[in-house]
Short mmCIF file of C-alpha atoms and ligand atoms in Angstrom, two decimals:
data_model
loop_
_atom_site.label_atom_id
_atom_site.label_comp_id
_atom_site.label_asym_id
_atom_site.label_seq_id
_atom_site.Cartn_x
_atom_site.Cartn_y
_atom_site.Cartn_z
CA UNK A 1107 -12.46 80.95 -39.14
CA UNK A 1108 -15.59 83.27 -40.24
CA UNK A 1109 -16.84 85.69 -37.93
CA UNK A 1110 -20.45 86.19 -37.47
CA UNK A 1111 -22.98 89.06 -36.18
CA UNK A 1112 -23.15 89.76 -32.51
CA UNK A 1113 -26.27 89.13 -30.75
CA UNK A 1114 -26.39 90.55 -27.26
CA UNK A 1115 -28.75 92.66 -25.98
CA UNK A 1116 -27.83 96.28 -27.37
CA UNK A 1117 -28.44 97.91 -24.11
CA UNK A 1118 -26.23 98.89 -21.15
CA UNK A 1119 -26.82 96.23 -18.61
CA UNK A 1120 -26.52 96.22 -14.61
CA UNK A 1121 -24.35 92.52 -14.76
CA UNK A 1122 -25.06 91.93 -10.95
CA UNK A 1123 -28.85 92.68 -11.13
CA UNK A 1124 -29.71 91.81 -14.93
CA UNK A 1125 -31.01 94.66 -15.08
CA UNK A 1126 -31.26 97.44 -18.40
CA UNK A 1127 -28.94 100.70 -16.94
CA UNK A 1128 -30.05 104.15 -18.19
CA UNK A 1129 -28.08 106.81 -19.51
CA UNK A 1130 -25.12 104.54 -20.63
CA UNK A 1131 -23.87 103.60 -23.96
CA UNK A 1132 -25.13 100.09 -24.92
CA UNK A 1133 -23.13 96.97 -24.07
CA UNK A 1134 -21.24 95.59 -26.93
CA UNK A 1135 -18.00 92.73 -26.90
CA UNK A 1136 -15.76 93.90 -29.46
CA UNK A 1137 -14.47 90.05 -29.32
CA UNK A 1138 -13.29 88.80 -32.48
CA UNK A 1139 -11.47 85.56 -32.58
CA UNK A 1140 -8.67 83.58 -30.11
CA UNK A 1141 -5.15 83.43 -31.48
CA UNK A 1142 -2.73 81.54 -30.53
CA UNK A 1143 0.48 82.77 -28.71
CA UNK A 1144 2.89 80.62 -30.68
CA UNK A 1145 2.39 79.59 -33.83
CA UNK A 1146 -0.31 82.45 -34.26
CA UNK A 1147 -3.31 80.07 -35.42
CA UNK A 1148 -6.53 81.96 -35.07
CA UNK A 1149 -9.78 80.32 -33.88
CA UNK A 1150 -13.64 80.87 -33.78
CA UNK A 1151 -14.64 82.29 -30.13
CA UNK A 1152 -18.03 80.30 -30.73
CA UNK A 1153 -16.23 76.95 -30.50
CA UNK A 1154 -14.65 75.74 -26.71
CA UNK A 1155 -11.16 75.51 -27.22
CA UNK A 1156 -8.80 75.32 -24.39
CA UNK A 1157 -5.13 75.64 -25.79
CA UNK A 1158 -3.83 75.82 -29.70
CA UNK A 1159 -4.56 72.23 -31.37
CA UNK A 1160 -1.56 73.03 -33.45
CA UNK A 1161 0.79 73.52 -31.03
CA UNK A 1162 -0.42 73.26 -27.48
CA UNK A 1163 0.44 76.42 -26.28
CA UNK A 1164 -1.94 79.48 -24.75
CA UNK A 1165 -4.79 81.24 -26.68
CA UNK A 1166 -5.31 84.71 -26.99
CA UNK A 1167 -8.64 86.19 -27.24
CA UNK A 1168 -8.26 88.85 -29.42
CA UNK A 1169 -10.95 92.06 -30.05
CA UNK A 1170 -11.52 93.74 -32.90
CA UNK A 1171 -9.47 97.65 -31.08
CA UNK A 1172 -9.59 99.15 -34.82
CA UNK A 1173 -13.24 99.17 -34.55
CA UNK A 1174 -13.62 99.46 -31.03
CA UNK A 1175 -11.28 102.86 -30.81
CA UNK A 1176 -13.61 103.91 -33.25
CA UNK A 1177 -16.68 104.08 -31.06
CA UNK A 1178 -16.07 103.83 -27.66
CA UNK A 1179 -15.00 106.70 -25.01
CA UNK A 1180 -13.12 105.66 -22.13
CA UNK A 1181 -14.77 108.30 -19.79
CA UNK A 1182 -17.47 106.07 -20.04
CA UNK A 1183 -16.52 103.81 -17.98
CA UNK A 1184 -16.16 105.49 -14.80
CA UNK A 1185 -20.43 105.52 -15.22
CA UNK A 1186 -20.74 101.98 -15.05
CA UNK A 1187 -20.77 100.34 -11.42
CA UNK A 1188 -17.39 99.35 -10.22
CA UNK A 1189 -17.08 95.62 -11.10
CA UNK A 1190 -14.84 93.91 -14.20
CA UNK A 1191 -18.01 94.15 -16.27
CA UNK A 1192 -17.95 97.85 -16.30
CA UNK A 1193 -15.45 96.85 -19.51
CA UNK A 1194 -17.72 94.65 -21.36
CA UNK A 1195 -16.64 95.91 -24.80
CA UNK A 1196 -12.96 94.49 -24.02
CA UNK A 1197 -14.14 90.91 -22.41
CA UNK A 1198 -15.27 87.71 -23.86
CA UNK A 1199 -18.72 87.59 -23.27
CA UNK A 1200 -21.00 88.29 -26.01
CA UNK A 1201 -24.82 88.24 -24.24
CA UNK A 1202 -24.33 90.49 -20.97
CA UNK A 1203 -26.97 88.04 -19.57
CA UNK A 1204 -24.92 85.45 -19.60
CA UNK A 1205 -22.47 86.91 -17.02
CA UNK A 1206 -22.24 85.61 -14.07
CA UNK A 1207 -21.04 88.13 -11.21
CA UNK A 1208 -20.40 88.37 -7.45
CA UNK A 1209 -19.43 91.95 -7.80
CA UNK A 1210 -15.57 90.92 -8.26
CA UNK A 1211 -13.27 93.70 -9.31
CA UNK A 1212 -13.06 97.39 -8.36
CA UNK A 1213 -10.85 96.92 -5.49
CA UNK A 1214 -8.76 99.90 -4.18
CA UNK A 1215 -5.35 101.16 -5.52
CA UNK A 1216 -4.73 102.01 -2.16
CA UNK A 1217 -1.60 104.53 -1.59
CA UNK A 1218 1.06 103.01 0.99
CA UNK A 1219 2.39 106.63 2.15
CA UNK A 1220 3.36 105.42 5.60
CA UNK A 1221 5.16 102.47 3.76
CA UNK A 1222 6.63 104.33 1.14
CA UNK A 1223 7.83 107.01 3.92
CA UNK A 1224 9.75 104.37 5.22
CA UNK A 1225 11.40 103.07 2.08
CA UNK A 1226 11.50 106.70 0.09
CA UNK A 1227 9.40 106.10 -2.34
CA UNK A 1228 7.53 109.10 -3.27
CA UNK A 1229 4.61 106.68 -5.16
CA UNK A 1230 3.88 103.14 -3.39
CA UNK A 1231 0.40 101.61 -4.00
CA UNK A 1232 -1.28 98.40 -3.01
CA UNK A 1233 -3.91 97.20 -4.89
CA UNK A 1234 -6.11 95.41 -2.25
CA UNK A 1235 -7.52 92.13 -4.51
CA UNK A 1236 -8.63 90.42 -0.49
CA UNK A 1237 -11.65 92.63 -1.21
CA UNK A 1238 -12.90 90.42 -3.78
CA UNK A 1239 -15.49 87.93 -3.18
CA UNK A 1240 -14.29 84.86 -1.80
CA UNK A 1241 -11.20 86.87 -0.73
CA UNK A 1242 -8.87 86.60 -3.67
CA UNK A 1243 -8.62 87.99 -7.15
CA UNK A 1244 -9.06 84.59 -8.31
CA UNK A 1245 -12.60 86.11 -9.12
CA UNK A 1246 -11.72 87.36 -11.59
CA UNK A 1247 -10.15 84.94 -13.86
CA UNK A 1248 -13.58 82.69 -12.66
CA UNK A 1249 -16.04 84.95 -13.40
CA UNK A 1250 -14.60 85.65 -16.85
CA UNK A 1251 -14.32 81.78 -17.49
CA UNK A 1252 -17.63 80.63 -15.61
CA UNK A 1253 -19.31 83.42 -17.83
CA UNK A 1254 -17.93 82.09 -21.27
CA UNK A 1255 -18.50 78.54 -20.03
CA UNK A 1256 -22.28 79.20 -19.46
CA UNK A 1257 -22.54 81.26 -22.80
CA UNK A 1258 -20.76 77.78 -24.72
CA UNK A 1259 -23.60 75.70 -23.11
CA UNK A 1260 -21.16 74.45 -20.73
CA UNK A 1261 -22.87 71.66 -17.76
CA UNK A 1262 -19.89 71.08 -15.58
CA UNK A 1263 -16.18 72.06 -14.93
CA UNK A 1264 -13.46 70.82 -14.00
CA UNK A 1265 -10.03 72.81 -12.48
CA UNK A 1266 -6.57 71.94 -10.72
CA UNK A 1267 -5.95 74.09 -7.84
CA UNK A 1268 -3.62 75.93 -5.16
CA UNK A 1269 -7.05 76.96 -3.21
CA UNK A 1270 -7.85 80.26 -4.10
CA UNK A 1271 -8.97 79.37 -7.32
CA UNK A 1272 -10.94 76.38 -6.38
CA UNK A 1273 -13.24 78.72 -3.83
CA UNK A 1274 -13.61 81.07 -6.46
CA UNK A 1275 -14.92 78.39 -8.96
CA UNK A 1276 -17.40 76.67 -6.52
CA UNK A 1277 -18.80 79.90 -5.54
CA UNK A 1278 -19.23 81.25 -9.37
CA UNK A 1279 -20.37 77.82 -10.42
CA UNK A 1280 -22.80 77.70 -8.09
CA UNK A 1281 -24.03 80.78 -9.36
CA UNK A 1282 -24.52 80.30 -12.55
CA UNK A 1283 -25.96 76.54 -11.71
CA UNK A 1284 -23.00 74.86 -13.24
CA UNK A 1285 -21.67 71.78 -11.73
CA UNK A 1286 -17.52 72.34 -10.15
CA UNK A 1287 -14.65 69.47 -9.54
CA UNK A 1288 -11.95 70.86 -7.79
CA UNK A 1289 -8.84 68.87 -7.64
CA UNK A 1290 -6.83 70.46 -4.09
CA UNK A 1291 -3.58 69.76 -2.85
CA UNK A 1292 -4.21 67.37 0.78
CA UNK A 1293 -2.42 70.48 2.59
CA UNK A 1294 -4.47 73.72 0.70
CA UNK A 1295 -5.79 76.13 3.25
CA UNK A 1296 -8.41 74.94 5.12
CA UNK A 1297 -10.36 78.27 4.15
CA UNK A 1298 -10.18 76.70 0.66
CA UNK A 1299 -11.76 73.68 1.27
CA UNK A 1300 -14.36 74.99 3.37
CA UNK A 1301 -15.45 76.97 0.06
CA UNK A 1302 -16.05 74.15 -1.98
CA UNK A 1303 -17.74 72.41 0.80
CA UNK A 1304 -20.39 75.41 1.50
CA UNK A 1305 -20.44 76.50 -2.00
CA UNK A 1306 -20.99 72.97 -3.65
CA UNK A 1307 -18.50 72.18 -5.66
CA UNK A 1308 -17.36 68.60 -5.22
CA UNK A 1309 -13.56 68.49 -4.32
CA UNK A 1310 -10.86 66.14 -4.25
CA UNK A 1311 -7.83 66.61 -2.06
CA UNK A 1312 -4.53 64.77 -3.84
CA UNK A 1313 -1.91 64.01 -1.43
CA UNK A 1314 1.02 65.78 -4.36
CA UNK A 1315 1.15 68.90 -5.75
CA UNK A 1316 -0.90 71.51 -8.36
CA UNK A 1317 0.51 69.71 -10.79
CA UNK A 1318 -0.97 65.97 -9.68
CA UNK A 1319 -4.25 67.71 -9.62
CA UNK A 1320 -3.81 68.82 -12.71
CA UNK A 1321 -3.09 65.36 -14.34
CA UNK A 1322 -5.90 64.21 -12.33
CA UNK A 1323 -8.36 67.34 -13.32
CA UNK A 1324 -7.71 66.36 -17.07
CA UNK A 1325 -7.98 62.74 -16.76
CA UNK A 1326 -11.51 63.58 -15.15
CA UNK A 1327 -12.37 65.98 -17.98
CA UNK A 1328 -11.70 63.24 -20.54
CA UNK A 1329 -13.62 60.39 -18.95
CA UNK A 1330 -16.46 62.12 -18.19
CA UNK A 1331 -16.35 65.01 -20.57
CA UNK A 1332 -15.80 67.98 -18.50
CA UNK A 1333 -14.81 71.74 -19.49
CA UNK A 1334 -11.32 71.86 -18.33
CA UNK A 1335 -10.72 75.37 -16.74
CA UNK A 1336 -6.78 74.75 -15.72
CA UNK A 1337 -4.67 78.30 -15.38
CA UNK A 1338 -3.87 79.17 -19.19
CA UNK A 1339 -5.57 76.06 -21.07
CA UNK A 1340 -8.43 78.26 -21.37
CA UNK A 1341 -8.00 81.49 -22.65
CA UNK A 1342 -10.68 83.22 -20.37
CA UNK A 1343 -9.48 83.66 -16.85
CA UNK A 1344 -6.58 85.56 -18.14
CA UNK A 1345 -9.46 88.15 -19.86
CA UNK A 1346 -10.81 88.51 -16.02
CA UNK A 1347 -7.56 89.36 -14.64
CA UNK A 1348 -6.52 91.85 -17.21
CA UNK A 1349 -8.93 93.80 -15.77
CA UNK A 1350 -6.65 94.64 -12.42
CA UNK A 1351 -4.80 96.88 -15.42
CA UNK A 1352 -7.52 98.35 -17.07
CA UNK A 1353 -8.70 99.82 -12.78
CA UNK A 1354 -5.15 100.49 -12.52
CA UNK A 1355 -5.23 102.62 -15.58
CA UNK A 1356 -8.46 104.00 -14.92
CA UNK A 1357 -7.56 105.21 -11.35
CA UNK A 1358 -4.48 106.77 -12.69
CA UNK A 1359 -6.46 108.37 -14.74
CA UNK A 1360 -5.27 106.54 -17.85
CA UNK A 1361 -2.01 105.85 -17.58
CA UNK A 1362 0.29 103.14 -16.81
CA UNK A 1363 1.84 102.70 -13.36
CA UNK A 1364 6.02 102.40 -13.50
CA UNK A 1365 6.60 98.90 -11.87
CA UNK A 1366 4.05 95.91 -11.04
CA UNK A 1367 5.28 93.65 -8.33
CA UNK A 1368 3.42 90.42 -8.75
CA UNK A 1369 3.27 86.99 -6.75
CA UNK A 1370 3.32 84.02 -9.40
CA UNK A 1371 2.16 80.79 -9.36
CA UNK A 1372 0.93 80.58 -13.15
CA UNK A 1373 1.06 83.96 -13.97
CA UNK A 1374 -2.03 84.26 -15.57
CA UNK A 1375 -1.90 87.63 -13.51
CA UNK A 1376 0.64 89.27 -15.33
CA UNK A 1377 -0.48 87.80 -19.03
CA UNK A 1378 -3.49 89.61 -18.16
CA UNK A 1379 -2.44 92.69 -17.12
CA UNK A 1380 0.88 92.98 -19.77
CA UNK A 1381 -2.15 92.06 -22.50
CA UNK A 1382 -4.53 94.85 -21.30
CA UNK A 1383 -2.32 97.46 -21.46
CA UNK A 1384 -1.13 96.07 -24.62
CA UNK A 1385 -4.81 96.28 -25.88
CA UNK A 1386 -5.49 99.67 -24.26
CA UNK A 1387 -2.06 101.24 -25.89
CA UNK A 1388 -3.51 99.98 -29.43
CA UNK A 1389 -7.08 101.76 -28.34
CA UNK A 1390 -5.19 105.02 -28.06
CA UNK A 1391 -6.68 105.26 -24.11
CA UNK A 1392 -3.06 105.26 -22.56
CA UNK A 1393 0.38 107.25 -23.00
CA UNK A 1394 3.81 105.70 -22.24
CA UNK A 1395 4.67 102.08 -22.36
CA UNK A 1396 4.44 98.81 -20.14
CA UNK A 1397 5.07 98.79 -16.62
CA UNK A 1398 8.21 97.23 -15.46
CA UNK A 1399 6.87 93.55 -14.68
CA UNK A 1400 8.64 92.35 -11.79
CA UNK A 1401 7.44 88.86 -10.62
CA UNK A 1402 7.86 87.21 -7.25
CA UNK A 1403 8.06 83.61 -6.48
CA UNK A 1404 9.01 81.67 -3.17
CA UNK A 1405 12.45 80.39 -2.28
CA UNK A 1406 10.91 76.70 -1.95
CA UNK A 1407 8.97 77.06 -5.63
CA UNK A 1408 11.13 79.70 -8.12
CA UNK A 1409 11.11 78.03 -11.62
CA UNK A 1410 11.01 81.33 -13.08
CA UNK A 1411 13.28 83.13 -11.12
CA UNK A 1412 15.89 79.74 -11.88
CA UNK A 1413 15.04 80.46 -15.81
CA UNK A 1414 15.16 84.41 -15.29
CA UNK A 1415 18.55 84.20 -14.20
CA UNK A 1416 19.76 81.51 -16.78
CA UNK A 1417 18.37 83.65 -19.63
CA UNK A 1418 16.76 81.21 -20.52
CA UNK A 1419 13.38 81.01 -22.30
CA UNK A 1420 11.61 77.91 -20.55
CA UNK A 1421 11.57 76.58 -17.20
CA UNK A 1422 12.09 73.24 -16.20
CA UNK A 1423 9.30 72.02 -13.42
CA UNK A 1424 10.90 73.02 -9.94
CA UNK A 1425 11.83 69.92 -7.66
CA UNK A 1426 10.48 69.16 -4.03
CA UNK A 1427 8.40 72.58 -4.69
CA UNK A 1428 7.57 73.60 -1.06
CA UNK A 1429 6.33 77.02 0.68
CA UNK A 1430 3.36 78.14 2.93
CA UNK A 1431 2.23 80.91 0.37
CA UNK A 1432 -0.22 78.25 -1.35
CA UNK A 1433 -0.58 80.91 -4.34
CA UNK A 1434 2.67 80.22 -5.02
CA UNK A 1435 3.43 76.98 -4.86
CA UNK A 1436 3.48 76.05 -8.84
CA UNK A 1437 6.24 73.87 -9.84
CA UNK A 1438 5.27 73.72 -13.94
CA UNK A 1439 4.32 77.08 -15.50
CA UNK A 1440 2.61 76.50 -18.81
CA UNK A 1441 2.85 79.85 -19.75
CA UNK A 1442 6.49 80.15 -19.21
CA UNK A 1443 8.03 81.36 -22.27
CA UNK A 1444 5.24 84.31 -22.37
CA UNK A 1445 5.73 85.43 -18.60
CA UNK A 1446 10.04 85.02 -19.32
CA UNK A 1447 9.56 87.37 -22.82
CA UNK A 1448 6.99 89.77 -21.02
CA UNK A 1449 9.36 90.01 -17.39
CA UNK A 1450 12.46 90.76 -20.11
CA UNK A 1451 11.16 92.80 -22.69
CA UNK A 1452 9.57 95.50 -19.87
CA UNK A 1453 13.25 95.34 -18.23
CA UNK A 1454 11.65 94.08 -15.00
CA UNK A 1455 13.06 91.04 -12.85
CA UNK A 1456 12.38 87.76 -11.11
CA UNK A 1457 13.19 87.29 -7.77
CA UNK A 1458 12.65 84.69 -4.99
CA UNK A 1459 12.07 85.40 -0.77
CA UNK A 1460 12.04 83.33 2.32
CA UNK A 1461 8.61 82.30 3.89
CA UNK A 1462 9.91 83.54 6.80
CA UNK A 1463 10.01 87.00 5.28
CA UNK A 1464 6.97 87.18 3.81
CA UNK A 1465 5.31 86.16 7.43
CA UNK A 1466 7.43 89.38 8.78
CA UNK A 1467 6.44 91.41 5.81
CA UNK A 1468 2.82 90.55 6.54
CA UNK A 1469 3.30 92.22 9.95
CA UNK A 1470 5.10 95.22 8.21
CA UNK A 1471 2.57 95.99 6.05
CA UNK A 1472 -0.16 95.72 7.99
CA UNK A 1473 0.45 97.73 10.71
CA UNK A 1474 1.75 100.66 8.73
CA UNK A 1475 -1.17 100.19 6.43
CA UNK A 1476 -4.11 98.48 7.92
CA UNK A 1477 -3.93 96.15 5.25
CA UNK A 1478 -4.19 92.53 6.46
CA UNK A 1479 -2.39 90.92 3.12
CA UNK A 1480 -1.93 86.93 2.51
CA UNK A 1481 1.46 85.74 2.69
CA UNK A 1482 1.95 86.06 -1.60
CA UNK A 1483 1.51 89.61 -0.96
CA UNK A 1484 3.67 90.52 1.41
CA UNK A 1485 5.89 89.18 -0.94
CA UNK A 1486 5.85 91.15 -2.87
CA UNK A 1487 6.82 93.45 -0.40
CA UNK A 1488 9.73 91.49 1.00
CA UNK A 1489 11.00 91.89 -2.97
CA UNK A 1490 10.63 95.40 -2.64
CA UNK A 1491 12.39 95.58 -0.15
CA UNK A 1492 15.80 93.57 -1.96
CA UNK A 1493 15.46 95.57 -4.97
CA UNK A 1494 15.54 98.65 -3.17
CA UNK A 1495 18.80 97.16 -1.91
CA UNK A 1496 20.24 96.70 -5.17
CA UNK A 1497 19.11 100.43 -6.34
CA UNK A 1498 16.55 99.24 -9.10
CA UNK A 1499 14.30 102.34 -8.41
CA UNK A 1500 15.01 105.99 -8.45
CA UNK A 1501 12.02 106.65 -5.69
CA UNK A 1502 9.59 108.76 -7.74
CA UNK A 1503 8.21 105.78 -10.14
CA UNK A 1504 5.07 104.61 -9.27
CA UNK A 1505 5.01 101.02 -7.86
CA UNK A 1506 2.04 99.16 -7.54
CA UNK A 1507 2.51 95.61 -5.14
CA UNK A 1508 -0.46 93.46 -5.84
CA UNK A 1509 -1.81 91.63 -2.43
CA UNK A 1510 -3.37 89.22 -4.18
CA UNK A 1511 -5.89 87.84 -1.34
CA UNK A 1512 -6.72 88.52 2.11
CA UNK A 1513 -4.94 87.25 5.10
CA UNK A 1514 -7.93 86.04 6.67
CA UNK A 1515 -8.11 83.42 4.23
CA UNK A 1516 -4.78 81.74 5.89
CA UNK A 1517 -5.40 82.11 9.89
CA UNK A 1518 -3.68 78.73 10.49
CA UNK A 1519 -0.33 80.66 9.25
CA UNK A 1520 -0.59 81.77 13.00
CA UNK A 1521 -1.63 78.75 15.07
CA UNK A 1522 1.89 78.18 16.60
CA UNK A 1523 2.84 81.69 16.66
C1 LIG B 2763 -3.25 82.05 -7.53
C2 LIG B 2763 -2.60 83.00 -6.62
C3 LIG B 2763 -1.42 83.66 -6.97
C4 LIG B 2763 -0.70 83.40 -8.26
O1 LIG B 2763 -1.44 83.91 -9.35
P1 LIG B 2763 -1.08 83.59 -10.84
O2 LIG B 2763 -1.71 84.68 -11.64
O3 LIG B 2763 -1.65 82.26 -11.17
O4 LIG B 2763 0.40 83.59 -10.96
C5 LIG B 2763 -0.91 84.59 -6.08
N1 LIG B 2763 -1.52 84.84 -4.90
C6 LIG B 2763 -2.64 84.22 -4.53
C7 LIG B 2763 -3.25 84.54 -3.21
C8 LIG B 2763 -3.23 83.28 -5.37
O5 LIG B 2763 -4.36 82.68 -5.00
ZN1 LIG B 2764 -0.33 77.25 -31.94
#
């Protein structure tokens, strides 16, 4: 691995209207290198590399934080428009024209007071990701990796998906004029395949599950030579979603929040977030340590939960995987034995609810808050709820439940109901 000079622009740059902003300190990735998470390889940034071709396993991108503590002020930020480029110096891109945005990102950390009345807690948040475009915080993760694909030359991409992310990537491939495969489970939301239809990505609905459209996603990407953007075999989308930390440190005015509750499928979520405030405790920007990780999965689809409560430090791909919180419904988790080590070492827990729950949970939450959630985020309340059974908070931490899309994007949840 060498490393070589940056060339990007050194100006502050509007990344929605490519255009110069005044009165801002200039632009500049502090991206070094990608590491990888097992065997601790390292890797140019220059070349497209998905996972470690040592081992397999996930890549890191890594910045150069000595460096970037060095010059950078974190009040800073706050100047910047509200959108996950407002960190450019901690994302992967190196030319800020090469980003392509929808204006993802700066969602609300929206305090639940009525909710947390009604539970005593003293400090419940939502962060509202249904305020993304295309209604998710799968935005995110695509904007990051659409972004880095356009700056590595990149013509077309392929990407297994639950739905979420499969709107997300026609919308920012069509953007950025890249060409989008989208392998969908047969029974995805129909608000999902509507995306790639309007947006122009060309999708294939598998009669199986994620992990069929995954084979089939890869087999595509070999044949025809495709960059394969699958959850965690590309070490970008996890760089867009670690910036749901950095806002939730910024709006807490740089600290860390006590407990995430997070709805996983892949998890790229929390490797994103645990990594952020990994990087922004090296920077100095932060006090305290991680949040408490606690991760949510569906009764129908819990292979982490199952390895959770086994101690163990794999999972095993969950049988028959079945629930209506499409999010959620990921029987193989690739990243397993980082989520199992991150969920552990921050003393936070796995747990699986009941669809039937969640659909309640949806009501709870919003009509105490106004906030119409999709049925992975009310999850997250539903496992609030059983942990406040089993007295894992005192009531003054603050807890942060992540509604990871908006309901709107699942009305046929409610056609027989
Ligand atoms: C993809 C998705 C999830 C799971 O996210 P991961 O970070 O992959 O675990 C949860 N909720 C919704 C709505 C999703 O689309
Ligand atoms: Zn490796």
């Amino acid at each position: 691995m060498h490393s070589m000079a940056h060339h990007g622009p050194s100006q502050a740059y509007d990344t929605i209207r490519q255009e110069p902003l005044q009165g801002v300190f200039p632009m500049k990735s502090y991206l070094s290198h990608l590491e990888c998470t097992s065997c601790g390889q390292l890797f140019s940034h220059e070349q497209a590399i998905g996972t470690c071709s040592t081992c397999g396993k996930v890549l890191f991108a890594r910045y150069d934080l000595a460096s970037a503590k060095k010059h950078l002020d974190p009040h800073e930020f706050i100047k910047r428009r509200p959108n996950i480029w407002r960190f450019f110096e901690l994302m992967p891109v190196i030319n800020p024209l090469n980003v392509v945005s929808l204006g993802e990102g700066g969602t609300p950390l929206l305090k639940a007071d009525n909710l947390g009345k009604s539970l005593a807690l003293k400090n419940l948040y939502v962060k509202d990701e249904g305020l993304n475009p295309t209604g998710s915080f799968k935005s995110r993760g695509i904007s990051a990796a659409v972004s880095k694909a356009k700056e590595l030359n990149k013509q077309a991409i392929t990407m297994p998906t639950a739905g979420n992310a499969g709107g997300a990537l026609a919308a920012y491939a069509a953007r950025a004029g890249i060409e989008s495969h989208v392998f969908m489970p047969l029974d995805a939301p129909e608000s999902n395949k509507r995306e790639c239809e309007i947006l122009g990505a060309q999708l294939t609905l598998v009669d199986g599950l994620i992990s069929d459209a995954g084979r089939m996603s890869q087999e595509k990407a070999r044949i025809e030579n495709l960059y394969d953007i699958s959850t965690l075999r590309e070490p970008y989308r996890a760089e867009g979603k670690k910036t749901m930390a950095l806002e939730i440190a910024l709006d807490l005015g740089w600290k860390t929040p006590d407990v995430i509750i997070y709805p996983t499928g892949g998890g790229t979520g929390i490797v994103g977030m645990w990594k952020a405030f990994n990087e922004l405790l090296e920077l100095g920007w932060i006090d305290g340590t991680q949040p408490r990780f606690i991760s949510i999965q569906a009764e129908g689809c819990q292979p982490l939960v199952k390895a959770f409560a086994e101690g163990a430090s794999e999972t095993t791909p969950y049988p028959n995987a079945s629930t209506l919180a499409s999010g959620l419904r990921v029987p193989s988790v690739f990243a397993d034995y980082i989520l199992l080590d991150i969920i552990q070492q921050t003393k936070g827990t796995a747990m699986a609810v009941s669809d039937s729950d969640m659909m309640t949970d949806m009501g709870i939450l919003g009509s105490s808050e106004g906030i119409f959630a999709c049925p992975e985020g009310a999850a997250t309340l539903t496992g609030l709820k059983a942990l406040i059974q089993q007295n894992f908070f005192s009531g003054d931490e603050n807890i942060i439940l992540m509604n990871t899309a908006s309901g709107l994007k699942y009305l046929e949840l409610f056609k027989n109901t």
